[in-house]
Amino acid sequence: MPPPERPTPVLYRNGSVYSPADPFATAMLVDGGTVAWVGTEHAAANLTGPDVRTVDLDGALIAPGFVDAHTHTTETGIALGSIDLTGCRSLQELLDAVAAAASSGASTILGFGWDESRWPENRVPTAGELDRAGNGALVYLVRADIHSAAVSGTLAAGLGLAGTDGWDDGFVVRDAHEAARRATRSLSADQRRTYQQAALLHAASRGYVALTEMAAPHIAPVEDLETLLSIDGPTRELPLPEVIPYWAQLTSSPQDVRELMQDFGGRLAGLAGDLNVDGSIGSRTAALREPYTDAPGSRGTLYLGEDAVAGHLLAATAETVQAGFHVIGDAGLDVVLRGLERTARELGVEEVRRARHRLEHVELADDAAIAALVHYGVAVSGQPAFDALWGAEDGLYAQRLGERRQGMNPFASLLSAGVLVALGSDSPVTPLDPWASVRACLRHSNALENISARAAFIAHTRASWRLAGRSPMMGQLAPGTPASFAIWKVDELMVQTPDNRVQSWSTDPRAGTPLLPALDTENAPECLETVHDGHRLYAADGFADA
């Protein structure tokens, strides 16, 4: 059998390259799956020839591809094919959207993204209202945070939800929500594959080279992750973004950890992710030290206690396996920190640090908690779009927490203390839109928590690879690094700073800092091409046709 044909090297020139090797680079040579060279336009002229394919960037930016630190691939695919309720400005608009779907004869209506905190009615739809709007269809509408939903009476009756914990006249949380979600996610392998492929193709078109999948048995069965990993396997039909898989299943012994890590073809990055210690602010299930401002009788819900958390951490640390939890509220974080303390007492703090444990969200953390995260070497996966959506002075966080909203999503505090922070979307909670995440870091609702575009960009690229234990070569473009990048059409390139007291934009090349897109221009960056390990995942129509 003849050896496989060597791919033609590709020379990208006449643009800008975000590279630590040369902050003034305008060209890059890719040879197979590796960056072979970066440099200036003058030097690039010497690399052209019949054996090199040349792509004129026409001023576009080449930058390392984004890695989303927290996604739900199947749910993202389902959301892409469901009613998008994120733009509903009132309860009536939501009911109208359901009625429009019902008019097409749909027997099951799925929707996502609604947020009653922005509506004049300031309440969720009732089961009866959804029955009338849906004309008898089975209706399941997941809230923006995905920790609760609104369901029709027809769906509730079929599942017996009225007698289940978490039922409130069509609004479902906890056990009632889990039952409704399971019922509406009863999918065949082919259906799962279709949804997952749609999500991955969509991600590629947004400049992502990898998605960190937060799978868990309470979210979807084992088959869901197995199907996703088969799509991402060696027999894949299409080049797609890489999947970094986590499995959030509670363990209590090193043997449990070993057995689970051997599952899924031995590909798991860890036993972490949405192993829920608590819930969400929007659904009032995040566990708080003090009651909710708009629900004085509630401090949220603890799904896992200290013994369970400590047991999981002890078992994983003993095997040097990355463990972690979903935790949003400060009381929830207290439980995790006590579990870390117990683990360190038994196994030693160095063993805890060696395991590189991670936490998802960590939205409410004071200085003492952040110092403890640093002490134990725990990283944080954060979602800046949460603040952009809910952090305003009159937004959801203010409604639920009052003045405590100022302490939400403390990215600057975490980074300045030395916590490894990686960024993601929690898609479909927020869209796969990496530059929106970077922009949100520049415009935090608490100006003291702003971080620079460069820091946010690194957190959304190199840090996400590092958090998953991948090679330190990943997430940067320099000779010898993997050819994993995206090309962006941009209005303007700038050096950006987070300090609102000084000029926040600079084009001075003497800064010696690689340039990033200006994010306050008329047009958002547009992805022209996405490449991972030298394989093209996406190309805009007409771009760099071979």
PDB file of C-alpha atoms in Angstrom, residues 157-283:
ATOM      1  CA  ALA A 157     -50.050  14.298  33.813  1.00  0.00           C
ATOM      2  CA  GLY A 158     -48.330  11.652  31.742  1.00  0.00           C
ATOM      3  CA  LEU A 159     -45.314  11.669  34.057  1.00  0.00           C
ATOM      4  CA  GLY A 160     -47.155  12.091  37.351  1.00  0.00           C
ATOM      5  CA  LEU A 161     -45.180  15.234  38.151  1.00  0.00           C
ATOM      6  CA  ALA A 162     -47.812  16.760  40.428  1.00  0.00           C
ATOM      7  CA  GLY A 163     -46.766  14.394  43.212  1.00  0.00           C
ATOM      8  CA  THR A 164     -43.042  14.923  42.716  1.00  0.00           C
ATOM      9  CA  ASP A 165     -40.634  17.139  44.680  1.00  0.00           C
ATOM     10  CA  GLY A 166     -40.090  20.389  42.808  1.00  0.00           C
ATOM     11  CA  TRP A 167     -43.511  20.687  41.140  1.00  0.00           C
ATOM     12  CA  ASP A 168     -45.265  24.082  41.203  1.00  0.00           C
ATOM     13  CA  ASP A 169     -48.164  24.302  38.742  1.00  0.00           C
ATOM     14  CA  GLY A 170     -46.035  23.753  35.649  1.00  0.00           C
ATOM     15  CA  PHE A 171     -42.758  25.140  36.994  1.00  0.00           C
ATOM     16  CA  VAL A 172     -40.398  22.253  37.751  1.00  0.00           C
ATOM     17  CA  VAL A 173     -37.109  22.074  39.659  1.00  0.00           C
ATOM     18  CA  ARG A 174     -35.142  19.267  41.370  1.00  0.00           C
ATOM     19  CA  ASP A 175     -36.754  15.807  40.972  1.00  0.00           C
ATOM     20  CA  ALA A 176     -39.704  17.051  38.910  1.00  0.00           C
ATOM     21  CA  HIS A 177     -37.395  18.757  36.446  1.00  0.00           C
ATOM     22  CA  GLU A 178     -35.134  15.737  36.143  1.00  0.00           C
ATOM     23  CA  ALA A 179     -38.138  13.527  35.355  1.00  0.00           C
ATOM     24  CA  ALA A 180     -39.404  15.941  32.695  1.00  0.00           C
ATOM     25  CA  ARG A 181     -35.968  16.296  31.138  1.00  0.00           C
ATOM     26  CA  ARG A 182     -35.435  12.531  30.967  1.00  0.00           C
ATOM     27  CA  ALA A 183     -38.810  12.074  29.291  1.00  0.00           C
ATOM     28  CA  THR A 184     -38.108  14.682  26.620  1.00  0.00           C
ATOM     29  CA  ARG A 185     -34.570  13.384  26.002  1.00  0.00           C
ATOM     30  CA  SER A 186     -35.482   9.784  25.183  1.00  0.00           C
ATOM     31  CA  LEU A 187     -33.486   9.649  21.961  1.00  0.00           C
ATOM     32  CA  SER A 188     -32.232   6.971  19.606  1.00  0.00           C
ATOM     33  CA  ALA A 189     -28.514   6.705  18.828  1.00  0.00           C
ATOM     34  CA  ASP A 190     -29.144   8.208  15.390  1.00  0.00           C
ATOM     35  CA  GLN A 191     -31.030  11.147  16.879  1.00  0.00           C
ATOM     36  CA  ARG A 192     -28.234  11.774  19.375  1.00  0.00           C
ATOM     37  CA  ARG A 193     -25.640  11.615  16.631  1.00  0.00           C
ATOM     38  CA  THR A 194     -27.590  14.095  14.501  1.00  0.00           C
ATOM     39  CA  TYR A 195     -27.917  16.592  17.357  1.00  0.00           C
ATOM     40  CA  GLN A 196     -24.280  16.210  18.372  1.00  0.00           C
ATOM     41  CA  GLN A 197     -22.932  16.614  14.864  1.00  0.00           C
ATOM     42  CA  ALA A 198     -25.058  19.712  14.357  1.00  0.00           C
ATOM     43  CA  ALA A 199     -23.648  21.217  17.554  1.00  0.00           C
ATOM     44  CA  LEU A 200     -20.055  20.432  16.628  1.00  0.00           C
ATOM     45  CA  LEU A 201     -20.427  21.858  13.126  1.00  0.00           C
ATOM     46  CA  HIS A 202     -21.967  24.981  14.617  1.00  0.00           C
ATOM     47  CA  ALA A 203     -19.050  25.278  17.052  1.00  0.00           C
ATOM     48  CA  ALA A 204     -16.531  24.979  14.219  1.00  0.00           C
ATOM     49  CA  SER A 205     -18.240  27.859  12.416  1.00  0.00           C
ATOM     50  CA  ARG A 206     -17.684  29.961  15.547  1.00  0.00           C
ATOM     51  CA  GLY A 207     -13.935  29.357  15.719  1.00  0.00           C
ATOM     52  CA  TYR A 208     -13.855  26.534  18.261  1.00  0.00           C
ATOM     53  CA  VAL A 209     -11.319  23.739  17.841  1.00  0.00           C
ATOM     54  CA  ALA A 210     -12.473  21.846  20.947  1.00  0.00           C
ATOM     55  CA  LEU A 211     -15.439  21.563  23.300  1.00  0.00           C
ATOM     56  CA  THR A 212     -15.221  20.333  26.876  1.00  0.00           C
ATOM     57  CA  GLU A 213     -18.190  18.011  27.278  1.00  0.00           C
ATOM     58  CA  MET A 214     -19.741  18.008  30.747  1.00  0.00           C
ATOM     59  CA  ALA A 215     -21.533  14.681  30.697  1.00  0.00           C
ATOM     60  CA  ALA A 216     -23.279  13.231  33.730  1.00  0.00           C
ATOM     61  CA  PRO A 217     -25.684  10.343  34.366  1.00  0.00           C
ATOM     62  CA  HIS A 218     -28.370  12.728  35.633  1.00  0.00           C
ATOM     63  CA  ILE A 219     -28.142  14.742  32.399  1.00  0.00           C
ATOM     64  CA  ALA A 220     -28.064  11.926  29.840  1.00  0.00           C
ATOM     65  CA  PRO A 221     -27.392   8.183  29.834  1.00  0.00           C
ATOM     66  CA  VAL A 222     -23.986   6.624  29.226  1.00  0.00           C
ATOM     67  CA  GLU A 223     -24.975   6.061  25.599  1.00  0.00           C
ATOM     68  CA  ASP A 224     -25.033   9.808  24.996  1.00  0.00           C
ATOM     69  CA  LEU A 225     -21.330  10.244  25.746  1.00  0.00           C
ATOM     70  CA  GLU A 226     -20.456   6.995  23.985  1.00  0.00           C
ATOM     71  CA  THR A 227     -22.167   8.257  20.831  1.00  0.00           C
ATOM     72  CA  LEU A 228     -20.410  11.613  21.071  1.00  0.00           C
ATOM     73  CA  LEU A 229     -17.012   9.987  21.461  1.00  0.00           C
ATOM     74  CA  SER A 230     -17.686   7.693  18.504  1.00  0.00           C
ATOM     75  CA  ILE A 231     -18.293  10.799  16.373  1.00  0.00           C
ATOM     76  CA  ASP A 232     -14.987  12.183  17.610  1.00  0.00           C
ATOM     77  CA  GLY A 233     -13.180   8.886  17.078  1.00  0.00           C
ATOM     78  CA  PRO A 234     -10.743   7.729  14.393  1.00  0.00           C
ATOM     79  CA  THR A 235     -13.545   6.667  12.040  1.00  0.00           C
ATOM     80  CA  ARG A 236     -15.197  10.096  12.038  1.00  0.00           C
ATOM     81  CA  GLU A 237     -16.956  11.009   8.807  1.00  0.00           C
ATOM     82  CA  LEU A 238     -16.223  14.741   9.031  1.00  0.00           C
ATOM     83  CA  PRO A 239     -13.418  16.798  10.587  1.00  0.00           C
ATOM     84  CA  LEU A 240     -15.030  18.228  13.715  1.00  0.00           C
ATOM     85  CA  PRO A 241     -13.901  20.051  16.850  1.00  0.00           C
ATOM     86  CA  GLU A 242     -12.239  17.806  19.391  1.00  0.00           C
ATOM     87  CA  VAL A 243     -14.279  16.599  22.362  1.00  0.00           C
ATOM     88  CA  ILE A 244     -12.667  16.744  25.818  1.00  0.00           C
ATOM     89  CA  PRO A 245     -14.913  14.454  27.883  1.00  0.00           C
ATOM     90  CA  TYR A 246     -15.695  14.585  31.595  1.00  0.00           C
ATOM     91  CA  TRP A 247     -18.080  12.288  33.446  1.00  0.00           C
ATOM     92  CA  ALA A 248     -19.695  13.668  36.617  1.00  0.00           C
ATOM     93  CA  GLN A 249     -20.459  10.538  38.617  1.00  0.00           C
ATOM     94  CA  LEU A 250     -19.993  10.414  42.373  1.00  0.00           C
ATOM     95  CA  THR A 251     -17.402   7.935  43.676  1.00  0.00           C
ATOM     96  CA  SER A 252     -16.546   6.721  47.151  1.00  0.00           C
ATOM     97  CA  SER A 253     -13.447   4.550  46.645  1.00  0.00           C
ATOM     98  CA  PRO A 254     -10.305   4.430  44.512  1.00  0.00           C
ATOM     99  CA  GLN A 255     -11.690   1.302  42.854  1.00  0.00           C
ATOM    100  CA  ASP A 256     -14.767   3.255  41.738  1.00  0.00           C
ATOM    101  CA  VAL A 257     -12.453   5.853  40.221  1.00  0.00           C
ATOM    102  CA  ARG A 258     -10.310   3.293  38.403  1.00  0.00           C
ATOM    103  CA  GLU A 259     -13.332   1.542  36.938  1.00  0.00           C
ATOM    104  CA  LEU A 260     -14.959   4.748  35.715  1.00  0.00           C
ATOM    105  CA  MET A 261     -11.725   6.076  34.208  1.00  0.00           C
ATOM    106  CA  GLN A 262     -11.427   2.854  32.200  1.00  0.00           C
ATOM    107  CA  ASP A 263     -14.873   3.414  30.713  1.00  0.00           C
ATOM    108  CA  PHE A 264     -15.438   5.369  27.507  1.00  0.00           C
ATOM    109  CA  GLY A 265     -12.312   3.893  25.962  1.00  0.00           C
ATOM    110  CA  GLY A 266     -10.098   5.374  28.646  1.00  0.00           C
ATOM    111  CA  ARG A 267     -10.617   8.847  27.176  1.00  0.00           C
ATOM    112  CA  LEU A 268     -12.058  10.667  30.190  1.00  0.00           C
ATOM    113  CA  ALA A 269     -10.214  13.802  31.254  1.00  0.00           C
ATOM    114  CA  GLY A 270     -11.601  13.406  34.766  1.00  0.00           C
ATOM    115  CA  LEU A 271     -14.560  12.748  37.019  1.00  0.00           C
ATOM    116  CA  ALA A 272     -15.715  16.315  37.223  1.00  0.00           C
ATOM    117  CA  GLY A 273     -18.145  18.787  35.715  1.00  0.00           C
ATOM    118  CA  ASP A 274     -21.825  18.978  36.566  1.00  0.00           C
ATOM    119  CA  LEU A 275     -21.634  16.909  39.716  1.00  0.00           C
ATOM    120  CA  ASN A 276     -24.015  19.333  41.367  1.00  0.00           C
ATOM    121  CA  VAL A 277     -23.296  20.536  44.877  1.00  0.00           C
ATOM    122  CA  ASP A 278     -26.038  23.125  44.374  1.00  0.00           C
ATOM    123  CA  GLY A 279     -28.205  24.596  41.612  1.00  0.00           C
ATOM    124  CA  SER A 280     -28.502  28.031  40.024  1.00  0.00           C
ATOM    125  CA  ILE A 281     -29.237  31.620  41.039  1.00  0.00           C
ATOM    126  CA  GLY A 282     -32.055  31.987  38.499  1.00  0.00           C
ATOM    127  CA  SER A 283     -33.938  28.953  39.813  1.00  0.00           C
TER     128      SER A 283
END
